[in-house]
Tab-separated table of N, CA and C in Angstrom:
chain	number	residue	atom	x	y	z
A	1	MET	N	-55.437	-33.117	45.059
A	1	MET	CA	-54.234	-33.848	45.431
A	1	MET	C	-54.600	-34.985	46.382
A	2	SER	N	-53.752	-35.959	46.422
A	2	SER	CA	-53.950	-37.090	47.335
A	2	SER	C	-53.417	-36.735	48.721
A	3	HIS	N	-53.827	-37.515	49.703
A	3	HIS	CA	-53.331	-37.300	51.065
A	3	HIS	C	-51.809	-37.403	51.117
A	4	VAL	N	-51.242	-38.391	50.432
A	4	VAL	CA	-49.789	-38.576	50.470
A	4	VAL	C	-49.089	-37.375	49.837
A	5	THR	N	-49.605	-36.868	48.742
A	5	THR	CA	-49.013	-35.683	48.117
A	5	THR	C	-49.111	-34.482	49.044
A	6	ASP	N	-50.252	-34.297	49.667
A	6	ASP	CA	-50.419	-33.180	50.608
A	6	ASP	C	-49.420	-33.268	51.752
A	7	ILE	N	-49.205	-34.462	52.278
A	7	ILE	CA	-48.269	-34.644	53.389
A	7	ILE	C	-46.836	-34.422	52.918
A	8	THR	N	-46.503	-34.898	51.748
A	8	THR	CA	-45.160	-34.667	51.195
A	8	THR	C	-44.898	-33.174	51.032
A	9	GLN	N	-45.905	-32.430	50.600
A	9	GLN	CA	-45.788	-30.975	50.493
A	9	GLN	C	-45.578	-30.340	51.870
A	10	LEU	N	-46.198	-30.900	52.896
A	10	LEU	CA	-46.012	-30.404	54.262
A	10	LEU	C	-44.551	-30.541	54.688
A	11	TYR	N	-43.926	-31.659	54.350
A	11	TYR	CA	-42.505	-31.846	54.669
A	11	TYR	C	-41.659	-30.756	54.015
A	12	ALA	N	-41.951	-30.439	52.762
A	12	ALA	CA	-41.209	-29.389	52.064
A	12	ALA	C	-41.492	-28.021	52.677
A	13	ARG	N	-42.752	-27.748	52.999
A	13	ARG	CA	-43.119	-26.461	53.594
A	13	ARG	C	-42.393	-26.260	54.931
A	14	TYR	N	-42.286	-27.322	55.720
A	14	TYR	CA	-41.550	-27.250	56.989
A	14	TYR	C	-40.102	-26.825	56.726
A	15	ALA	N	-39.428	-27.478	55.781
A	15	ALA	CA	-38.018	-27.186	55.508
A	15	ALA	C	-37.834	-25.740	55.046
A	16	PHE	N	-38.644	-25.292	54.111
A	16	PHE	CA	-38.524	-23.918	53.626
A	16	PHE	C	-38.855	-22.907	54.720
A	17	SER	N	-39.839	-23.217	55.561
A	17	SER	CA	-40.244	-22.296	56.625
A	17	SER	C	-39.177	-22.161	57.694
A	18	ILE	N	-38.632	-23.291	58.145
A	18	ILE	CA	-37.624	-23.209	59.202
A	18	ILE	C	-36.345	-22.582	58.667
A	19	ASP	N	-35.962	-22.916	57.437
A	19	ASP	CA	-34.739	-22.341	56.877
A	19	ASP	C	-34.877	-20.846	56.626
A	20	GLY	N	-36.082	-20.406	56.305
A	20	GLY	CA	-36.320	-18.985	56.082
A	20	GLY	C	-36.710	-18.233	57.338
A	21	ALA	N	-36.680	-18.915	58.490
A	21	ALA	CA	-37.099	-18.324	59.767
A	21	ALA	C	-38.474	-17.684	59.629
A	22	ASP	N	-39.352	-18.355	58.898
A	22	ASP	CA	-40.709	-17.879	58.637
A	22	ASP	C	-41.647	-18.492	59.660
A	23	LEU	N	-41.786	-17.812	60.788
A	23	LEU	CA	-42.544	-18.349	61.911
A	23	LEU	C	-44.005	-18.597	61.545
A	24	GLU	N	-44.612	-17.692	60.808
A	24	GLU	CA	-46.027	-17.857	60.459
A	24	GLU	C	-46.256	-19.145	59.671
A	25	ASN	N	-45.445	-19.386	58.662
A	25	ASN	CA	-45.602	-20.617	57.882
A	25	ASN	C	-45.187	-21.852	58.662
A	26	LEU	N	-44.182	-21.723	59.541
A	26	LEU	CA	-43.791	-22.862	60.368
A	26	LEU	C	-44.927	-23.243	61.305
A	27	ARG	N	-45.551	-22.255	61.938
A	27	ARG	CA	-46.701	-22.546	62.802
A	27	ARG	C	-47.799	-23.252	62.022
A	28	GLY	N	-47.971	-22.866	60.767
A	28	GLY	CA	-48.988	-23.477	59.923
A	28	GLY	C	-48.710	-24.923	59.565
A	29	CYS	N	-47.517	-25.400	59.857
A	29	CYS	CA	-47.174	-26.807	59.610
A	29	CYS	C	-47.613	-27.703	60.768
A	30	PHE	N	-47.974	-27.114	61.901
A	30	PHE	CA	-48.270	-27.872	63.119
A	30	PHE	C	-49.690	-27.601	63.606
A	31	THR	N	-50.229	-28.568	64.334
A	31	THR	CA	-51.469	-28.328	65.050
A	31	THR	C	-51.185	-27.274	66.125
A	32	ASP	N	-52.228	-26.686	66.698
A	32	ASP	CA	-52.040	-25.634	67.702
A	32	ASP	C	-51.177	-26.089	68.871
A	33	ASP	N	-51.302	-27.344	69.271
A	33	ASP	CA	-50.513	-27.858	70.391
A	33	ASP	C	-49.362	-28.746	69.929
A	34	GLY	N	-49.132	-28.794	68.631
A	34	GLY	CA	-48.077	-29.644	68.081
A	34	GLY	C	-46.696	-29.148	68.433
A	35	GLY	N	-45.723	-30.033	68.325
A	35	GLY	CA	-44.374	-29.631	68.669
A	35	GLY	C	-43.320	-30.573	68.144
A	36	ILE	N	-42.103	-30.259	68.514
A	36	ILE	CA	-40.914	-30.984	68.063
A	36	ILE	C	-40.173	-31.499	69.291
A	37	GLU	N	-39.772	-32.743	69.225
A	37	GLU	CA	-38.950	-33.360	70.263
A	37	GLU	C	-37.645	-33.788	69.608
A	38	ILE	N	-36.537	-33.250	70.075
A	38	ILE	CA	-35.228	-33.646	69.562
A	38	ILE	C	-34.640	-34.631	70.548
A	39	ILE	N	-34.433	-35.867	70.103
A	39	ILE	CA	-33.888	-36.897	70.986
A	39	ILE	C	-32.505	-36.457	71.474
A	40	GLY	N	-32.335	-36.430	72.792
A	40	GLY	CA	-31.076	-35.988	73.381
A	40	GLY	C	-30.923	-34.478	73.381
A	41	GLY	N	-31.991	-33.755	73.079
A	41	GLY	CA	-31.918	-32.295	73.015
A	41	GLY	C	-33.213	-31.671	73.492
A	42	PRO	N	-33.437	-30.428	73.110
A	42	PRO	CA	-34.619	-29.709	73.591
A	42	PRO	C	-35.903	-30.120	72.874
A	43	SER	N	-37.023	-29.688	73.433
A	43	SER	CA	-38.336	-29.849	72.825
A	43	SER	C	-38.942	-28.476	72.627
A	44	PHE	N	-39.791	-28.358	71.628
A	44	PHE	CA	-40.447	-27.096	71.302
A	44	PHE	C	-41.914	-27.395	71.051
A	45	ALA	N	-42.810	-26.875	71.902
A	45	ALA	CA	-44.235	-27.178	71.776
A	45	ALA	C	-45.047	-25.908	71.614
A	46	GLY	N	-46.084	-25.991	70.801
A	46	GLY	CA	-46.996	-24.881	70.599
A	46	GLY	C	-46.335	-23.701	69.921
A	47	ALA	N	-47.097	-22.639	69.773
A	47	ALA	CA	-46.624	-21.445	69.076
A	47	ALA	C	-45.404	-20.830	69.752
A	48	GLU	N	-45.409	-20.794	71.083
A	48	GLU	CA	-44.286	-20.205	71.815
A	48	GLU	C	-43.000	-21.002	71.604
A	49	GLY	N	-43.103	-22.314	71.646
A	49	GLY	CA	-41.932	-23.150	71.430
A	49	GLY	C	-41.371	-23.017	70.027
A	50	LEU	N	-42.254	-22.983	69.035
A	50	LEU	CA	-41.800	-22.822	67.646
A	50	LEU	C	-41.158	-21.453	67.448
A	51	ALA	N	-41.663	-20.438	68.132
A	51	ALA	CA	-41.058	-19.106	68.050
A	51	ALA	C	-39.635	-19.135	68.602
A	52	ARG	N	-39.418	-19.864	69.698
A	52	ARG	CA	-38.064	-20.003	70.260
A	52	ARG	C	-37.133	-20.694	69.271
A	53	LEU	N	-37.667	-21.711	68.588
A	53	LEU	CA	-36.866	-22.445	67.613
A	53	LEU	C	-36.421	-21.529	66.482
A	54	VAL	N	-37.338	-20.754	65.939
A	54	VAL	CA	-37.023	-19.856	64.829
A	54	VAL	C	-36.104	-18.725	65.285
A	55	ALA	N	-36.273	-18.245	66.511
A	55	ALA	CA	-35.442	-17.158	67.023
A	55	ALA	C	-33.971	-17.560	67.071
A	56	GLY	N	-33.698	-18.854	67.185
A	56	GLY	CA	-32.329	-19.336	67.244
A	56	GLY	C	-31.663	-19.478	65.882
A	57	ARG	N	-32.414	-19.258	64.800
A	57	ARG	CA	-31.854	-19.391	63.451
A	57	ARG	C	-31.010	-18.169	63.101
A	58	THR	N	-29.906	-18.404	62.412
A	58	THR	CA	-29.045	-17.324	61.928
A	58	THR	C	-28.731	-17.590	60.453
A	59	ALA	N	-28.054	-16.657	59.816
A	59	ALA	CA	-27.665	-16.831	58.412
A	59	ALA	C	-26.739	-18.034	58.250
A	60	GLU	N	-26.061	-18.408	59.328
A	60	GLU	CA	-25.147	-19.552	59.266
A	60	GLU	C	-25.819	-20.874	59.620
A	61	SER	N	-27.090	-20.842	60.001
A	61	SER	CA	-27.793	-22.076	60.351
A	61	SER	C	-27.885	-22.984	59.133
A	62	PRO	N	-27.767	-24.282	59.345
A	62	PRO	CA	-27.795	-25.202	58.208
A	62	PRO	C	-29.170	-25.281	57.545
A	63	ARG	N	-29.142	-25.631	56.265
A	63	ARG	CA	-30.354	-25.792	55.457
A	63	ARG	C	-30.820	-27.242	55.536
A	64	HIS	N	-32.138	-27.425	55.616
A	64	HIS	CA	-32.746	-28.756	55.708
A	64	HIS	C	-33.032	-29.327	54.333
A	65	GLU	N	-32.687	-30.593	54.139
A	65	GLU	CA	-33.042	-31.336	52.927
A	65	GLU	C	-33.684	-32.646	53.357
A	66	ASN	N	-34.874	-32.937	52.833
A	66	ASN	CA	-35.609	-34.160	53.164
A	66	ASN	C	-35.427	-35.198	52.069
A	67	ALA	N	-35.501	-36.477	52.445
A	67	ALA	CA	-35.423	-37.561	51.462
A	67	ALA	C	-36.231	-38.753	51.960
A	68	ASN	N	-36.673	-39.558	51.025
A	68	ASN	CA	-37.352	-40.823	51.318
A	68	ASN	C	-38.527	-40.645	52.274
A	69	VAL	N	-39.395	-39.693	51.966
A	69	VAL	CA	-40.591	-39.484	52.783
A	69	VAL	C	-41.505	-40.693	52.598
A	70	LEU	N	-41.858	-41.318	53.703
A	70	LEU	CA	-42.737	-42.489	53.695
A	70	LEU	C	-43.939	-42.183	54.561
A	71	VAL	N	-45.134	-42.287	53.977
A	71	VAL	CA	-46.372	-41.958	54.673
A	71	VAL	C	-47.208	-43.213	54.829
A	72	ASP	N	-47.657	-43.470	56.051
A	72	ASP	CA	-48.576	-44.573	56.339
A	72	ASP	C	-49.879	-43.955	56.809
A	73	LEU	N	-50.898	-44.015	55.957
A	73	LEU	CA	-52.199	-43.449	56.297
A	73	LEU	C	-52.949	-44.371	57.241
A	74	ALA	N	-53.625	-43.773	58.211
A	74	ALA	CA	-54.495	-44.508	59.134
A	74	ALA	C	-55.886	-43.895	58.981
A	75	GLY	N	-56.489	-44.124	57.845
A	75	GLY	CA	-57.771	-43.511	57.526
A	75	GLY	C	-57.562	-42.166	56.864
A	76	ASP	N	-58.612	-41.353	56.873
A	76	ASP	CA	-58.560	-40.045	56.217
A	76	ASP	C	-58.099	-38.924	57.131
A	77	GLU	N	-57.921	-39.193	58.423
A	77	GLU	CA	-57.639	-38.116	59.371
A	77	GLU	C	-56.306	-38.237	60.103
A	78	HIS	N	-55.670	-39.395	60.059
A	78	HIS	CA	-54.423	-39.614	60.800
A	78	HIS	C	-53.407	-40.323	59.916
A	79	ALA	N	-52.143	-40.054	60.185
A	79	ALA	CA	-51.069	-40.704	59.434
A	79	ALA	C	-49.795	-40.678	60.267
A	80	THR	N	-48.883	-41.540	59.900
A	80	THR	CA	-47.534	-41.543	60.431
A	80	THR	C	-46.606	-41.266	59.259
A	81	GLY	N	-45.627	-40.424	59.479
A	81	GLY	CA	-44.668	-40.116	58.432
A	81	GLY	C	-43.256	-40.320	58.938
A	82	ARG	N	-42.407	-40.752	58.022
A	82	ARG	CA	-40.986	-40.895	58.325
A	82	ARG	C	-40.198	-40.327	57.166
A	83	ALA	N	-39.039	-39.788	57.453
A	83	ALA	CA	-38.166	-39.272	56.404
A	83	ALA	C	-36.748	-39.156	56.941
A	84	TYR	N	-35.806	-39.168	56.017
A	84	TYR	CA	-34.427	-38.842	56.349
A	84	TYR	C	-34.242	-37.349	56.113
A	85	PHE	N	-33.297	-36.756	56.840
A	85	PHE	CA	-32.926	-35.373	56.555
A	85	PHE	C	-31.421	-35.234	56.596
A	86	VAL	N	-30.951	-34.242	55.856
A	86	VAL	CA	-29.553	-33.829	55.863
A	86	VAL	C	-29.555	-32.334	56.110
A	87	LEU	N	-28.672	-31.875	56.973
A	87	LEU	CA	-28.487	-30.451	57.199
A	87	LEU	C	-27.183	-30.046	56.532
A	88	ARG	N	-27.253	-29.019	55.697
A	88	ARG	CA	-26.065	-28.532	54.991
A	88	ARG	C	-25.733	-27.122	55.450
A	89	GLY	N	-24.458	-26.903	55.719
A	89	GLY	CA	-23.991	-25.585	56.111
A	89	GLY	C	-23.988	-24.630	54.933
A	90	ALA	N	-23.696	-23.367	55.201
A	90	ALA	CA	-23.666	-22.346	54.155
A	90	ALA	C	-22.648	-22.677	53.073
A	91	ASP	N	-21.640	-23.457	53.424
A	91	ASP	CA	-20.620	-23.859	52.442
A	91	ASP	C	-21.028	-25.094	51.642
A	92	GLY	N	-22.222	-25.634	51.917
A	92	GLY	CA	-22.712	-26.804	51.190
A	92	GLY	C	-22.300	-28.132	51.791
A	93	ARG	N	-21.433	-28.110	52.770
A	93	ARG	CA	-20.989	-29.356	53.398
A	93	ARG	C	-22.044	-29.889	54.355
A	94	THR	N	-22.090	-31.201	54.466
A	94	THR	CA	-23.032	-31.830	55.370
A	94	THR	C	-22.654	-31.511	56.808
A	95	ALA	N	-23.624	-30.975	57.555
A	95	ALA	CA	-23.401	-30.622	58.952
A	95	ALA	C	-23.985	-31.670	59.891
A	96	ALA	N	-25.044	-32.344	59.444
A	96	ALA	CA	-25.690	-33.363	60.274
A	96	ALA	C	-26.662	-34.153	59.400
A	97	ALA	N	-27.067	-35.304	59.922
A	97	ALA	CA	-28.065	-36.135	59.243
A	97	ALA	C	-28.877	-36.856	60.306
A	98	GLY	N	-30.052	-37.286	59.922
A	98	GLY	CA	-30.893	-37.998	60.866
A	98	GLY	C	-32.218	-38.371	60.250
A	99	ASN	N	-33.208	-38.566	61.123
A	99	ASN	CA	-34.527	-38.934	60.616
A	99	ASN	C	-35.629	-38.303	61.446
A	100	TYR	N	-36.766	-38.184	60.796
A	100	TYR	CA	-37.987	-37.697	61.427
A	100	TYR	C	-38.938	-38.866	61.615
A	101	LEU	N	-39.672	-38.841	62.695
A	101	LEU	CA	-40.811	-39.718	62.907
A	101	LEU	C	-41.952	-38.813	63.339
A	102	ASP	N	-43.014	-38.785	62.537
A	102	ASP	CA	-44.076	-37.807	62.729
A	102	ASP	C	-45.434	-38.446	62.903
A	103	ARG	N	-46.227	-37.828	63.776
A	103	ARG	CA	-47.663	-38.105	63.859
A	103	ARG	C	-48.343	-36.941	63.175
A	104	LEU	N	-49.209	-37.246	62.218
A	104	LEU	CA	-49.886	-36.212	61.458
A	104	LEU	C	-51.390	-36.348	61.608
A	105	VAL	N	-52.062	-35.195	61.573
A	105	VAL	CA	-53.519	-35.188	61.606
A	105	VAL	C	-54.023	-34.267	60.506
A	106	ARG	N	-55.179	-34.621	59.993
A	106	ARG	CA	-55.807	-33.793	58.963
A	106	ARG	C	-56.793	-32.854	59.657
A	107	THR	N	-56.566	-31.569	59.509
A	107	THR	CA	-57.418	-30.550	60.105
A	107	THR	C	-58.254	-29.910	58.997
A	108	GLU	N	-59.101	-28.972	59.371
A	108	GLU	CA	-59.874	-28.246	58.361
A	108	GLU	C	-58.959	-27.478	57.421
A	109	ALA	N	-57.781	-27.087	57.900
A	109	ALA	CA	-56.821	-26.345	57.097
A	109	ALA	C	-55.880	-27.264	56.309
A	110	GLY	N	-55.993	-28.569	56.488
A	110	GLY	CA	-55.123	-29.523	55.799
A	110	GLY	C	-54.307	-30.346	56.779
A	111	TRP	N	-53.359	-31.113	56.252
A	111	TRP	CA	-52.521	-31.976	57.078
A	111	TRP	C	-51.543	-31.138	57.888
A	112	ARG	N	-51.357	-31.533	59.157
A	112	ARG	CA	-50.454	-30.833	60.065
A	112	ARG	C	-49.694	-31.850	60.907
A	113	PHE	N	-48.496	-31.451	61.343
A	113	PHE	CA	-47.743	-32.267	62.285
A	113	PHE	C	-48.363	-32.101	63.668
A	114	ALA	N	-48.704	-33.208	64.313
A	114	ALA	CA	-49.135	-33.173	65.707
A	114	ALA	C	-47.922	-33.357	66.618
A	115	HIS	N	-46.944	-34.117	66.131
A	115	HIS	CA	-45.719	-34.354	66.898
A	115	HIS	C	-44.628	-34.758	65.917
A	116	ARG	N	-43.473	-34.144	66.059
A	116	ARG	CA	-42.312	-34.480	65.233
A	116	ARG	C	-41.178	-34.872	66.157
A	117	ARG	N	-40.671	-36.097	65.975
A	117	ARG	CA	-39.517	-36.562	66.749
A	117	ARG	C	-38.311	-36.570	65.817
A	118	ILE	N	-37.272	-35.872	66.221
A	118	ILE	CA	-36.055	-35.746	65.415
A	118	ILE	C	-34.941	-36.537	66.095
A	119	THR	N	-34.333	-37.429	65.341
A	119	THR	CA	-33.200	-38.201	65.832
A	119	THR	C	-32.010	-37.931	64.922
A	120	PHE	N	-30.934	-37.408	65.497
A	120	PHE	CA	-29.705	-37.207	64.735
A	120	PHE	C	-28.926	-38.509	64.718
A	121	THR	N	-28.492	-38.924	63.531
A	121	THR	CA	-27.686	-40.133	63.408
A	121	THR	C	-26.224	-39.829	63.121
A	122	TRP	N	-25.966	-38.584	62.732
A	122	TRP	CA	-24.584	-38.157	62.443
A	122	TRP	C	-24.504	-36.649	62.553
A	123	ARG	N	-23.396	-36.157	63.134
A	123	ARG	CA	-23.115	-34.712	63.198
A	123	ARG	C	-21.649	-34.501	62.898
A	124	ALA	N	-21.374	-33.408	62.199
A	124	ALA	CA	-19.992	-33.080	61.842
A	124	ALA	C	-19.194	-32.696	63.078
């Protein structure tokens, strides 16, 4: 697979992992010290932070949908990624929308998020 395909798969793996409250696979989406910064909200760094994020998920938590993933490679080891996301409630209605801005690094295990910045542009 190409680097861009591998990174696009990482975006999908993140969505399925967080929606399924699958901490092991979610951790596998990030570098050991990687984390999430929500603009105007909390931050979650490292394994402990990601565990807190997953612990807050419930059956009513919205499902993540990604769109328009754009990858800018900076050589074979670093990249920047951007994407839109929509969060849908259990009833299928849009609960929120926004965008990701990511720093990615290629590790021995594959591409991982080093930092994910989440900006909400709309909330129900």
